[in-house]
Amino acid sequence: MAVTMQDVSVLAGVSIKTVSNVINDFPHVREHTRHKVLEAIKTLGYTPNHSARSLRSGRTNVISLMIPNLRNAYFAELADSVMQAAADAGLAVLIEQFGDDRPHELGVLRHPHARMVDGVLHSVLALDEAGAGLIGDLTTPVVLLGDRNFASPRDHVIIQNTEGARAATEHLLASGRRRIVAFGAHPGEVTGSAALRLEGYRQALAAADIPFDPSLVVPVSFWHRHNGAEGMRDFLAAGASFDGVVAFNDAIALGALRAFQEAGRRVPEDVAVIGFDDIDETRYSIPTLSTIDPGRDEIARAAVDLLVRRIEGDDAPFVPEAIEVPFRLVERESSAS
């Protein structure tokens, strides 16, 4: 038969309530008593029934991380950072993928899973003002990650997309590049990372008194390596003249490096390249890839800490918080002077 809490209490010579207090690490238990209970647990091999405890407390000690997909290295590494931060807070993480389009993103938020966890971290892809109402209707605590280009009734940990892309463009301008490609645009997009990063690119050109040239804005539908390689091959085939590339994420930048190698274009001698995200692979590409580090570990830590505060709750009126995480420009071989 399974060992029960009552068995532990009998062996330790204490009440069931005292055993429960020790298991839940309540502070007001004498050290001698705590030692007796822990010894009894070890002797009997007792394992607490976490499901029963969850039913009594209304807590699962599980949070959900909603991301586009794990095939994108940035989100895979973000998930790793979130799981580490959550583990430090005593929480497990359920990962939900919603793909690359708005309907699926909204579908994940509507799914019952969003109400079966203690809290939700949602990495924004295409949410806008229309989707903000759905977030507000959730009874589960929610913290948004990433883009902030719409009013939301929820807490938000913000990536500085516009500022980071501007810094990347200014970095290439400072090295003497003048015909710089904005690689990874989504035509017609007014919200989301692509629109914000394009805005940063335009701001940098304007500050340097360089006219914006629409022919140097290259769309890439999905931000994966093969899309980057195909997009750059097509752009090279069109015969455009350029000497720099600001890629809107590292994956498509790595794809572009492959296309340049195939075409005999030297990086950085013929064309300087910088990406965005600072995924681990950028340290090992040939050449190593310059990039914008958005502060992934800091984003994860801030988001988990904020979510834990909301889960634990307090009596103060709810006021959404917005936390901006600083970025860092990482210069490597692909843009070296």
mmCIF file of C-alpha atoms in Angstrom:
data_model
loop_
_atom_site.group_PDB
_atom_site.id
_atom_site.type_symbol
_atom_site.label_atom_id
_atom_site.label_comp_id
_atom_site.label_asym_id
_atom_site.label_seq_id
_atom_site.Cartn_x
_atom_site.Cartn_y
_atom_site.Cartn_z
ATOM 1 C CA MET A 1 0.000 0.000 0.000
ATOM 2 C CA ALA A 2 1.102 3.577 -0.633
ATOM 3 C CA VAL A 3 2.660 5.423 2.277
ATOM 4 C CA THR A 4 0.397 8.192 3.556
ATOM 5 C CA MET A 5 0.947 11.431 5.421
ATOM 6 C CA GLN A 6 -0.651 9.760 8.444
ATOM 7 C CA ASP A 7 2.030 7.043 8.360
ATOM 8 C CA VAL A 8 4.685 9.765 8.454
ATOM 9 C CA SER A 9 2.961 11.516 11.370
ATOM 10 C CA VAL A 10 2.797 8.275 13.414
ATOM 11 C CA LEU A 11 6.481 7.458 12.858
ATOM 12 C CA ALA A 12 7.590 11.014 13.615
ATOM 13 C CA GLY A 13 5.257 11.342 16.593
ATOM 14 C CA VAL A 14 3.664 14.570 15.366
ATOM 15 C CA SER A 15 0.320 15.642 13.951
ATOM 16 C CA ILE A 16 -0.643 15.388 10.278
ATOM 17 C CA LYS A 17 -0.816 19.200 10.234
ATOM 18 C CA THR A 18 2.833 19.387 11.332
ATOM 19 C CA VAL A 19 3.852 16.972 8.566
ATOM 20 C CA SER A 20 1.992 19.172 6.079
ATOM 21 C CA ASN A 21 3.756 22.267 7.405
ATOM 22 C CA VAL A 22 7.159 20.627 6.921
ATOM 23 C CA ILE A 23 6.325 19.433 3.393
ATOM 24 C CA ASN A 24 5.172 22.943 2.434
ATOM 25 C CA ASP A 25 8.266 24.454 4.052
ATOM 26 C CA PHE A 26 6.357 26.639 6.488
ATOM 27 C CA PRO A 27 8.855 28.690 8.521
ATOM 28 C CA HIS A 28 7.281 28.329 11.983
ATOM 29 C CA VAL A 29 8.325 24.724 12.641
ATOM 30 C CA ARG A 30 10.959 23.888 15.241
ATOM 31 C CA GLU A 31 14.155 22.558 13.715
ATOM 32 C CA HIS A 32 14.070 19.410 15.846
ATOM 33 C CA THR A 33 10.510 18.670 14.744
ATOM 34 C CA ARG A 34 11.355 19.369 11.099
ATOM 35 C CA HIS A 35 14.289 16.941 11.327
ATOM 36 C CA LYS A 36 12.065 14.165 12.775
ATOM 37 C CA VAL A 37 9.503 14.583 10.004
ATOM 38 C CA LEU A 38 12.119 14.601 7.245
ATOM 39 C CA GLU A 39 13.734 11.472 8.686
ATOM 40 C CA ALA A 40 10.343 9.720 8.775
ATOM 41 C CA ILE A 41 9.702 10.736 5.143
ATOM 42 C CA LYS A 42 13.082 9.346 4.137
ATOM 43 C CA THR A 43 12.608 6.096 6.098
ATOM 44 C CA LEU A 44 9.137 5.414 4.680
ATOM 45 C CA GLY A 45 9.885 6.674 1.175
ATOM 46 C CA TYR A 46 6.877 8.974 1.310
ATOM 47 C CA THR A 47 6.105 11.041 -1.805
ATOM 48 C CA PRO A 48 3.710 13.999 -1.412
ATOM 49 C CA ASN A 49 0.566 13.895 -3.525
ATOM 50 C CA HIS A 50 1.060 17.079 -5.521
ATOM 51 C CA SER A 51 -2.199 16.639 -7.420
ATOM 52 C CA ALA A 52 -4.192 16.633 -4.195
ATOM 53 C CA ARG A 53 -2.243 19.622 -2.945
ATOM 54 C CA SER A 54 -2.991 21.478 -6.171
ATOM 55 C CA LEU A 55 -6.707 20.778 -5.799
ATOM 56 C CA ARG A 56 -6.683 22.128 -2.262
ATOM 57 C CA SER A 57 -4.641 25.232 -3.061
ATOM 58 C CA GLY A 58 -6.055 25.976 -6.503
ATOM 59 C CA ARG A 59 -2.478 26.213 -7.793
ATOM 60 C CA THR A 60 -0.786 23.947 -10.333
ATOM 61 C CA ASN A 61 2.743 25.422 -10.077
ATOM 62 C CA VAL A 62 2.726 25.315 -13.884
ATOM 63 C CA ILE A 63 2.862 28.297 -16.237
ATOM 64 C CA SER A 64 2.391 28.375 -19.997
ATOM 65 C CA LEU A 65 4.832 29.872 -22.496
ATOM 66 C CA MET A 66 3.082 30.658 -25.792
ATOM 67 C CA ILE A 67 5.491 31.139 -28.707
ATOM 68 C CA PRO A 68 5.286 30.967 -32.524
ATOM 69 C CA ASN A 69 7.452 27.840 -32.904
ATOM 70 C CA LEU A 70 10.540 26.090 -31.616
ATOM 71 C CA ARG A 71 12.046 25.748 -35.123
ATOM 72 C CA ASN A 72 13.030 29.387 -34.796
ATOM 73 C CA ALA A 73 16.231 29.298 -32.757
ATOM 74 C CA TYR A 74 15.403 32.534 -30.950
ATOM 75 C CA PHE A 75 12.210 31.086 -29.485
ATOM 76 C CA ALA A 76 13.928 27.808 -28.617
ATOM 77 C CA GLU A 77 16.588 29.720 -26.694
ATOM 78 C CA LEU A 78 13.941 31.987 -25.132
ATOM 79 C CA ALA A 79 12.088 28.875 -23.937
ATOM 80 C CA ASP A 80 15.285 27.590 -22.351
ATOM 81 C CA SER A 81 15.805 30.911 -20.536
ATOM 82 C CA VAL A 82 12.182 30.945 -19.341
ATOM 83 C CA MET A 83 12.395 27.373 -18.054
ATOM 84 C CA GLN A 84 15.528 28.198 -16.069
ATOM 85 C CA ALA A 85 13.936 31.283 -14.530
ATOM 86 C CA ALA A 86 10.719 29.369 -13.806
ATOM 87 C CA ALA A 87 12.602 26.488 -12.174
ATOM 88 C CA ASP A 88 14.254 28.980 -9.828
ATOM 89 C CA ALA A 89 10.741 30.072 -8.830
ATOM 90 C CA GLY A 90 9.568 26.471 -8.313
ATOM 91 C CA LEU A 91 7.470 26.418 -11.479
ATOM 92 C CA ALA A 92 7.224 24.058 -14.451
ATOM 93 C CA VAL A 93 6.604 25.362 -17.981
ATOM 94 C CA LEU A 94 4.073 24.139 -20.542
ATOM 95 C CA ILE A 95 5.093 25.265 -24.044
ATOM 96 C CA GLU A 96 2.363 26.070 -26.574
ATOM 97 C CA GLN A 97 3.221 26.766 -30.234
ATOM 98 C CA PHE A 98 0.890 28.819 -32.407
ATOM 99 C CA GLY A 99 2.724 29.000 -35.743
ATOM 100 C CA ASP A 100 3.276 32.064 -37.893
ATOM 101 C CA ASP A 101 -0.147 33.637 -38.267
ATOM 102 C CA ARG A 102 -2.630 35.667 -36.233
ATOM 103 C CA PRO A 103 -5.612 33.235 -36.285
ATOM 104 C CA HIS A 104 -3.537 30.494 -34.644
ATOM 105 C CA GLU A 105 -2.126 32.976 -32.155
ATOM 106 C CA LEU A 106 -5.628 33.984 -31.099
ATOM 107 C CA GLY A 107 -6.689 30.327 -31.064
ATOM 108 C CA VAL A 108 -4.023 29.433 -28.512
ATOM 109 C CA LEU A 109 -5.174 32.259 -26.254
ATOM 110 C CA ARG A 110 -8.765 30.997 -26.514
ATOM 111 C CA HIS A 111 -7.782 27.385 -25.786
ATOM 112 C CA PRO A 112 -8.760 25.952 -22.368
ATOM 113 C CA HIS A 113 -5.054 25.339 -21.682
ATOM 114 C CA ALA A 114 -4.729 29.087 -21.062
ATOM 115 C CA ARG A 115 -7.049 28.659 -18.066
ATOM 116 C CA MET A 116 -5.545 25.456 -16.670
ATOM 117 C CA VAL A 117 -2.234 26.970 -15.576
ATOM 118 C CA ASP A 118 -1.306 29.505 -12.910
ATOM 119 C CA GLY A 119 -0.152 32.088 -15.456
ATOM 120 C CA VAL A 120 0.692 32.709 -19.110
ATOM 121 C CA LEU A 121 3.740 34.205 -20.800
ATOM 122 C CA HIS A 122 2.746 35.140 -24.342
ATOM 123 C CA SER A 123 5.348 36.076 -26.956
ATOM 124 C CA VAL A 124 3.518 38.516 -29.201
ATOM 125 C CA LEU A 125 3.605 37.852 -32.940
ATOM 126 C CA ALA A 126 0.658 39.568 -34.632
ATOM 127 C CA LEU A 127 -1.608 40.748 -31.837
ATOM 128 C CA ASP A 128 -3.107 44.199 -32.302
ATOM 129 C CA GLU A 129 -5.816 46.355 -30.753
ATOM 130 C CA ALA A 130 -8.473 43.826 -31.810
ATOM 131 C CA GLY A 131 -6.707 40.999 -30.002
ATOM 132 C CA ALA A 132 -6.023 43.047 -26.882
ATOM 133 C CA GLY A 133 -9.636 42.588 -25.749
ATOM 134 C CA LEU A 134 -9.235 38.806 -25.762
ATOM 135 C CA ILE A 135 -6.180 39.083 -23.516
ATOM 136 C CA GLY A 136 -8.110 41.329 -21.159
ATOM 137 C CA ASP A 137 -10.903 38.757 -20.855
ATOM 138 C CA LEU A 138 -8.601 36.005 -19.570
ATOM 139 C CA THR A 139 -8.917 35.371 -15.838
ATOM 140 C CA THR A 140 -5.420 33.850 -15.771
ATOM 141 C CA PRO A 141 -2.511 36.251 -15.099
ATOM 142 C CA VAL A 142 -0.773 37.114 -18.389
ATOM 143 C CA VAL A 143 2.544 38.798 -19.169
ATOM 144 C CA LEU A 144 3.253 39.730 -22.783
ATOM 145 C CA LEU A 145 6.736 39.496 -24.292
ATOM 146 C CA GLY A 146 8.184 41.293 -27.282
ATOM 147 C CA ASP A 147 6.549 43.946 -29.446
ATOM 148 C CA ARG A 148 4.636 46.764 -27.818
ATOM 149 C CA ASN A 149 2.701 48.671 -30.442
ATOM 150 C CA PHE A 150 -0.826 48.558 -29.053
ATOM 151 C CA ALA A 151 -2.511 49.419 -25.775
ATOM 152 C CA SER A 152 -2.955 46.346 -23.579
ATOM 153 C CA PRO A 153 -4.535 45.755 -20.165
ATOM 154 C CA ARG A 154 -1.700 43.340 -19.328
ATOM 155 C CA ASP A 155 1.886 43.574 -18.158
ATOM 156 C CA HIS A 156 4.470 43.686 -20.944
ATOM 157 C CA VAL A 157 8.215 42.992 -21.114
ATOM 158 C CA ILE A 158 9.296 44.930 -24.176
ATOM 159 C CA ILE A 159 12.011 44.230 -26.733
ATOM 160 C CA GLN A 160 13.467 47.421 -28.197
ATOM 161 C CA ASN A 161 12.923 46.426 -31.813
ATOM 162 C CA THR A 162 13.015 49.889 -33.350
ATOM 163 C CA GLU A 163 15.967 51.076 -31.296
ATOM 164 C CA GLY A 164 17.917 47.870 -31.955
ATOM 165 C CA ALA A 165 17.382 47.980 -35.722
ATOM 166 C CA ARG A 166 18.374 51.645 -35.774
ATOM 167 C CA ALA A 167 21.598 50.829 -33.899
ATOM 168 C CA ALA A 168 22.334 47.996 -36.354
ATOM 169 C CA THR A 169 21.866 50.312 -39.332
ATOM 170 C CA GLU A 170 23.945 53.067 -37.739
ATOM 171 C CA HIS A 171 26.690 50.519 -37.129
ATOM 172 C CA LEU A 172 26.935 49.764 -40.856
ATOM 173 C CA LEU A 173 26.704 53.443 -41.766
ATOM 174 C CA ALA A 174 29.588 54.195 -39.398
ATOM 175 C CA SER A 175 31.758 51.720 -41.310
ATOM 176 C CA GLY A 176 31.139 53.604 -44.547
ATOM 177 C CA ARG A 177 28.305 51.527 -46.028
ATOM 178 C CA ARG A 178 25.735 53.592 -47.883
ATOM 179 C CA ARG A 179 23.490 51.214 -49.843
ATOM 180 C CA ILE A 180 22.129 49.081 -47.045
ATOM 181 C CA VAL A 181 19.458 46.439 -47.547
ATOM 182 C CA ALA A 182 16.602 46.071 -45.061
ATOM 183 C CA PHE A 183 16.249 42.293 -45.238
ATOM 184 C CA GLY A 184 13.128 40.585 -43.882
ATOM 185 C CA ALA A 185 10.361 43.127 -44.382
ATOM 186 C CA HIS A 186 6.682 42.158 -44.321
ATOM 187 C CA PRO A 187 4.913 44.447 -46.824
ATOM 188 C CA GLY A 188 1.763 46.023 -45.434
ATOM 189 C CA GLU A 189 2.546 45.092 -41.853
ATOM 190 C CA VAL A 190 1.883 47.890 -39.364
ATOM 191 C CA THR A 191 2.363 45.888 -36.167
ATOM 192 C CA GLY A 192 4.944 43.272 -35.304
ATOM 193 C CA SER A 193 8.714 42.960 -35.304
ATOM 194 C CA ALA A 194 9.207 43.480 -39.046
ATOM 195 C CA ALA A 195 7.376 46.819 -39.044
ATOM 196 C CA LEU A 196 9.204 48.046 -35.937
ATOM 197 C CA ARG A 197 12.629 47.020 -37.235
ATOM 198 C CA LEU A 198 11.953 48.636 -40.608
ATOM 199 C CA GLU A 199 11.093 51.832 -38.758
ATOM 200 C CA GLY A 200 14.437 51.706 -36.942
ATOM 201 C CA TYR A 201 16.226 51.249 -40.265
ATOM 202 C CA ARG A 202 14.425 54.264 -41.730
ATOM 203 C CA GLN A 203 15.217 56.410 -38.690
ATOM 204 C CA ALA A 204 18.933 55.660 -39.025
ATOM 205 C CA LEU A 205 18.953 56.601 -42.720
ATOM 206 C CA ALA A 206 17.070 59.816 -42.033
ATOM 207 C CA ALA A 207 19.477 60.807 -39.252
ATOM 208 C CA ALA A 208 22.386 60.281 -41.688
ATOM 209 C CA ASP A 209 20.635 62.290 -44.471
ATOM 210 C CA ILE A 210 20.524 59.223 -46.712
ATOM 211 C CA PRO A 211 17.352 58.950 -48.829
ATOM 212 C CA PHE A 212 15.168 55.922 -48.196
ATOM 213 C CA ASP A 213 15.253 53.630 -51.251
ATOM 214 C CA PRO A 214 12.290 51.206 -51.409
ATOM 215 C CA SER A 215 14.232 48.998 -53.827
ATOM 216 C CA LEU A 216 16.573 48.077 -50.957
ATOM 217 C CA VAL A 217 13.727 46.796 -48.780
ATOM 218 C CA VAL A 218 13.616 43.038 -49.358
ATOM 219 C CA PRO A 219 10.600 41.026 -48.154
ATOM 220 C CA VAL A 220 11.122 37.627 -46.521
ATOM 221 C CA SER A 221 7.835 35.944 -45.683
ATOM 222 C CA PHE A 222 9.031 33.671 -42.873
ATOM 223 C CA TRP A 223 12.151 34.217 -40.813
ATOM 224 C CA HIS A 224 13.896 30.859 -41.218
ATOM 225 C CA ARG A 225 17.332 30.075 -42.711
ATOM 226 C CA HIS A 226 16.040 28.653 -45.981
ATOM 227 C CA ASN A 227 13.767 31.686 -46.499
ATOM 228 C CA GLY A 228 16.759 33.960 -45.964
ATOM 229 C CA ALA A 229 18.890 32.018 -48.439
ATOM 230 C CA GLU A 230 16.153 31.978 -51.087
ATOM 231 C CA GLY A 231 15.310 35.652 -50.571
ATOM 232 C CA MET A 232 18.924 36.738 -50.945
ATOM 233 C CA ARG A 233 19.495 34.521 -53.997
ATOM 234 C CA ASP A 234 16.515 36.198 -55.697
ATOM 235 C CA PHE A 235 17.739 39.662 -54.728
ATOM 236 C CA LEU A 236 21.244 38.954 -56.047
ATOM 237 C CA ALA A 237 19.783 37.661 -59.302
ATOM 238 C CA ALA A 238 17.979 40.988 -59.759
ATOM 239 C CA GLY A 239 21.373 42.684 -59.943
ATOM 240 C CA ALA A 240 20.890 45.398 -57.336
ATOM 241 C CA SER A 241 23.923 47.274 -56.046
ATOM 242 C CA PHE A 242 24.412 47.246 -52.255
ATOM 243 C CA ASP A 243 27.195 47.084 -49.684
ATOM 244 C CA GLY A 244 25.408 46.274 -46.429
ATOM 245 C CA VAL A 245 22.549 44.167 -45.043
ATOM 246 C CA VAL A 246 20.519 44.714 -41.899
ATOM 247 C CA ALA A 247 18.723 41.392 -41.486
ATOM 248 C CA PHE A 248 15.650 41.451 -39.271
ATOM 249 C CA ASN A 249 16.664 38.251 -37.510
ATOM 250 C CA ASP A 250 19.727 36.033 -37.285
ATOM 251 C CA ALA A 251 18.201 33.051 -39.065
ATOM 252 C CA ILE A 252 17.636 34.883 -42.345
ATOM 253 C CA ALA A 253 21.040 36.562 -41.956
ATOM 254 C CA LEU A 254 22.652 33.113 -41.781
ATOM 255 C CA GLY A 255 20.729 32.112 -44.898
ATOM 256 C CA ALA A 256 21.982 35.252 -46.631
ATOM 257 C CA LEU A 257 25.586 34.374 -45.723
ATOM 258 C CA ARG A 258 25.122 31.084 -47.565
ATOM 259 C CA ALA A 259 23.799 32.892 -50.634
ATOM 260 C CA PHE A 260 26.752 35.298 -50.619
ATOM 261 C CA GLN A 261 29.192 32.400 -50.402
ATOM 262 C CA GLU A 262 27.542 30.710 -53.391
ATOM 263 C CA ALA A 263 27.693 33.965 -55.391
ATOM 264 C CA GLY A 264 31.323 34.707 -54.530
ATOM 265 C CA ARG A 265 30.442 37.823 -52.499
ATOM 266 C CA ARG A 266 32.949 38.367 -49.690
ATOM 267 C CA VAL A 267 31.670 39.242 -46.212
ATOM 268 C CA PRO A 268 32.477 41.820 -44.943
ATOM 269 C CA GLU A 269 34.799 43.050 -47.761
ATOM 270 C CA ASP A 270 32.028 43.282 -50.404
ATOM 271 C CA VAL A 271 29.006 43.414 -48.142
ATOM 272 C CA ALA A 272 28.711 43.865 -44.367
ATOM 273 C CA VAL A 273 25.967 41.933 -42.582
ATOM 274 C CA ILE A 274 24.316 42.278 -39.196
ATOM 275 C CA GLY A 275 21.409 40.280 -37.752
ATOM 276 C CA PHE A 276 19.092 40.513 -34.765
ATOM 277 C CA ASP A 277 18.568 38.110 -31.793
ATOM 278 C CA ASP A 278 22.104 36.909 -30.907
ATOM 279 C CA ILE A 279 21.251 33.215 -31.201
ATOM 280 C CA ASP A 280 24.037 30.818 -30.263
ATOM 281 C CA GLU A 281 24.786 29.829 -33.875
ATOM 282 C CA THR A 282 25.977 33.357 -34.724
ATOM 283 C CA ARG A 283 29.185 32.697 -32.782
ATOM 284 C CA TYR A 284 30.116 29.763 -35.040
ATOM 285 C CA SER A 285 29.096 30.822 -38.551
ATOM 286 C CA ILE A 286 31.811 31.678 -41.087
ATOM 287 C CA PRO A 287 32.246 34.579 -40.756
ATOM 288 C CA THR A 288 30.843 35.013 -37.257
ATOM 289 C CA LEU A 289 27.702 37.129 -37.413
ATOM 290 C CA SER A 290 27.337 40.591 -35.927
ATOM 291 C CA THR A 291 23.951 40.973 -34.279
ATOM 292 C CA ILE A 292 21.705 42.776 -31.834
ATOM 293 C CA ASP A 293 21.390 41.011 -28.484
ATOM 294 C CA PRO A 294 17.868 41.903 -27.251
ATOM 295 C CA GLY A 295 18.609 40.665 -23.712
ATOM 296 C CA ARG A 296 16.911 37.265 -23.900
ATOM 297 C CA ASP A 297 17.892 36.062 -20.409
ATOM 298 C CA GLU A 298 16.872 39.389 -18.893
ATOM 299 C CA ILE A 299 13.540 39.241 -20.755
ATOM 300 C CA ALA A 300 12.837 35.762 -19.389
ATOM 301 C CA ARG A 301 13.815 36.642 -15.825
ATOM 302 C CA ALA A 302 11.798 39.874 -15.779
ATOM 303 C CA ALA A 303 8.746 38.167 -17.283
ATOM 304 C CA VAL A 304 8.779 35.219 -14.859
ATOM 305 C CA ASP A 305 9.329 37.491 -11.852
ATOM 306 C CA LEU A 306 6.457 39.726 -12.932
ATOM 307 C CA LEU A 307 4.162 36.763 -13.563
ATOM 308 C CA VAL A 308 4.939 35.242 -10.151
ATOM 309 C CA ARG A 309 3.989 38.538 -8.512
ATOM 310 C CA ARG A 310 0.664 38.530 -10.351
ATOM 311 C CA ILE A 311 -0.009 34.877 -9.456
ATOM 312 C CA GLU A 312 0.657 35.502 -5.780
ATOM 313 C CA GLY A 313 -1.418 38.663 -5.958
ATOM 314 C CA ASP A 314 -1.922 41.496 -3.517
ATOM 315 C CA ASP A 315 -4.695 43.844 -2.461
ATOM 316 C CA ALA A 316 -3.458 46.814 -4.481
ATOM 317 C CA PRO A 317 -5.437 47.889 -7.590
ATOM 318 C CA PHE A 318 -4.072 46.301 -10.762
ATOM 319 C CA VAL A 319 -1.950 48.668 -12.839
ATOM 320 C CA PRO A 320 -0.239 47.104 -15.885
ATOM 321 C CA GLU A 321 3.547 47.376 -15.872
ATOM 322 C CA ALA A 322 5.767 47.861 -18.920
ATOM 323 C CA ILE A 323 9.412 46.841 -18.580
ATOM 324 C CA GLU A 324 11.874 47.706 -21.349
ATOM 325 C CA VAL A 325 14.905 45.434 -21.520
ATOM 326 C CA PRO A 326 18.070 47.082 -22.891
ATOM 327 C CA PHE A 327 19.682 45.674 -26.032
ATOM 328 C CA ARG A 328 23.366 45.342 -26.925
ATOM 329 C CA LEU A 329 25.114 45.557 -30.299
ATOM 330 C CA VAL A 330 27.535 42.673 -30.764
ATOM 331 C CA GLU A 331 30.155 43.329 -33.444
ATOM 332 C CA ARG A 332 31.703 40.242 -35.018
ATOM 333 C CA GLU A 333 33.483 39.371 -38.259
ATOM 334 C CA SER A 334 30.555 39.900 -40.642
ATOM 335 C CA SER A 335 30.636 43.675 -40.146
ATOM 336 C CA ALA A 336 34.225 44.252 -39.059
ATOM 337 C CA SER A 337 35.765 47.434 -40.439
#
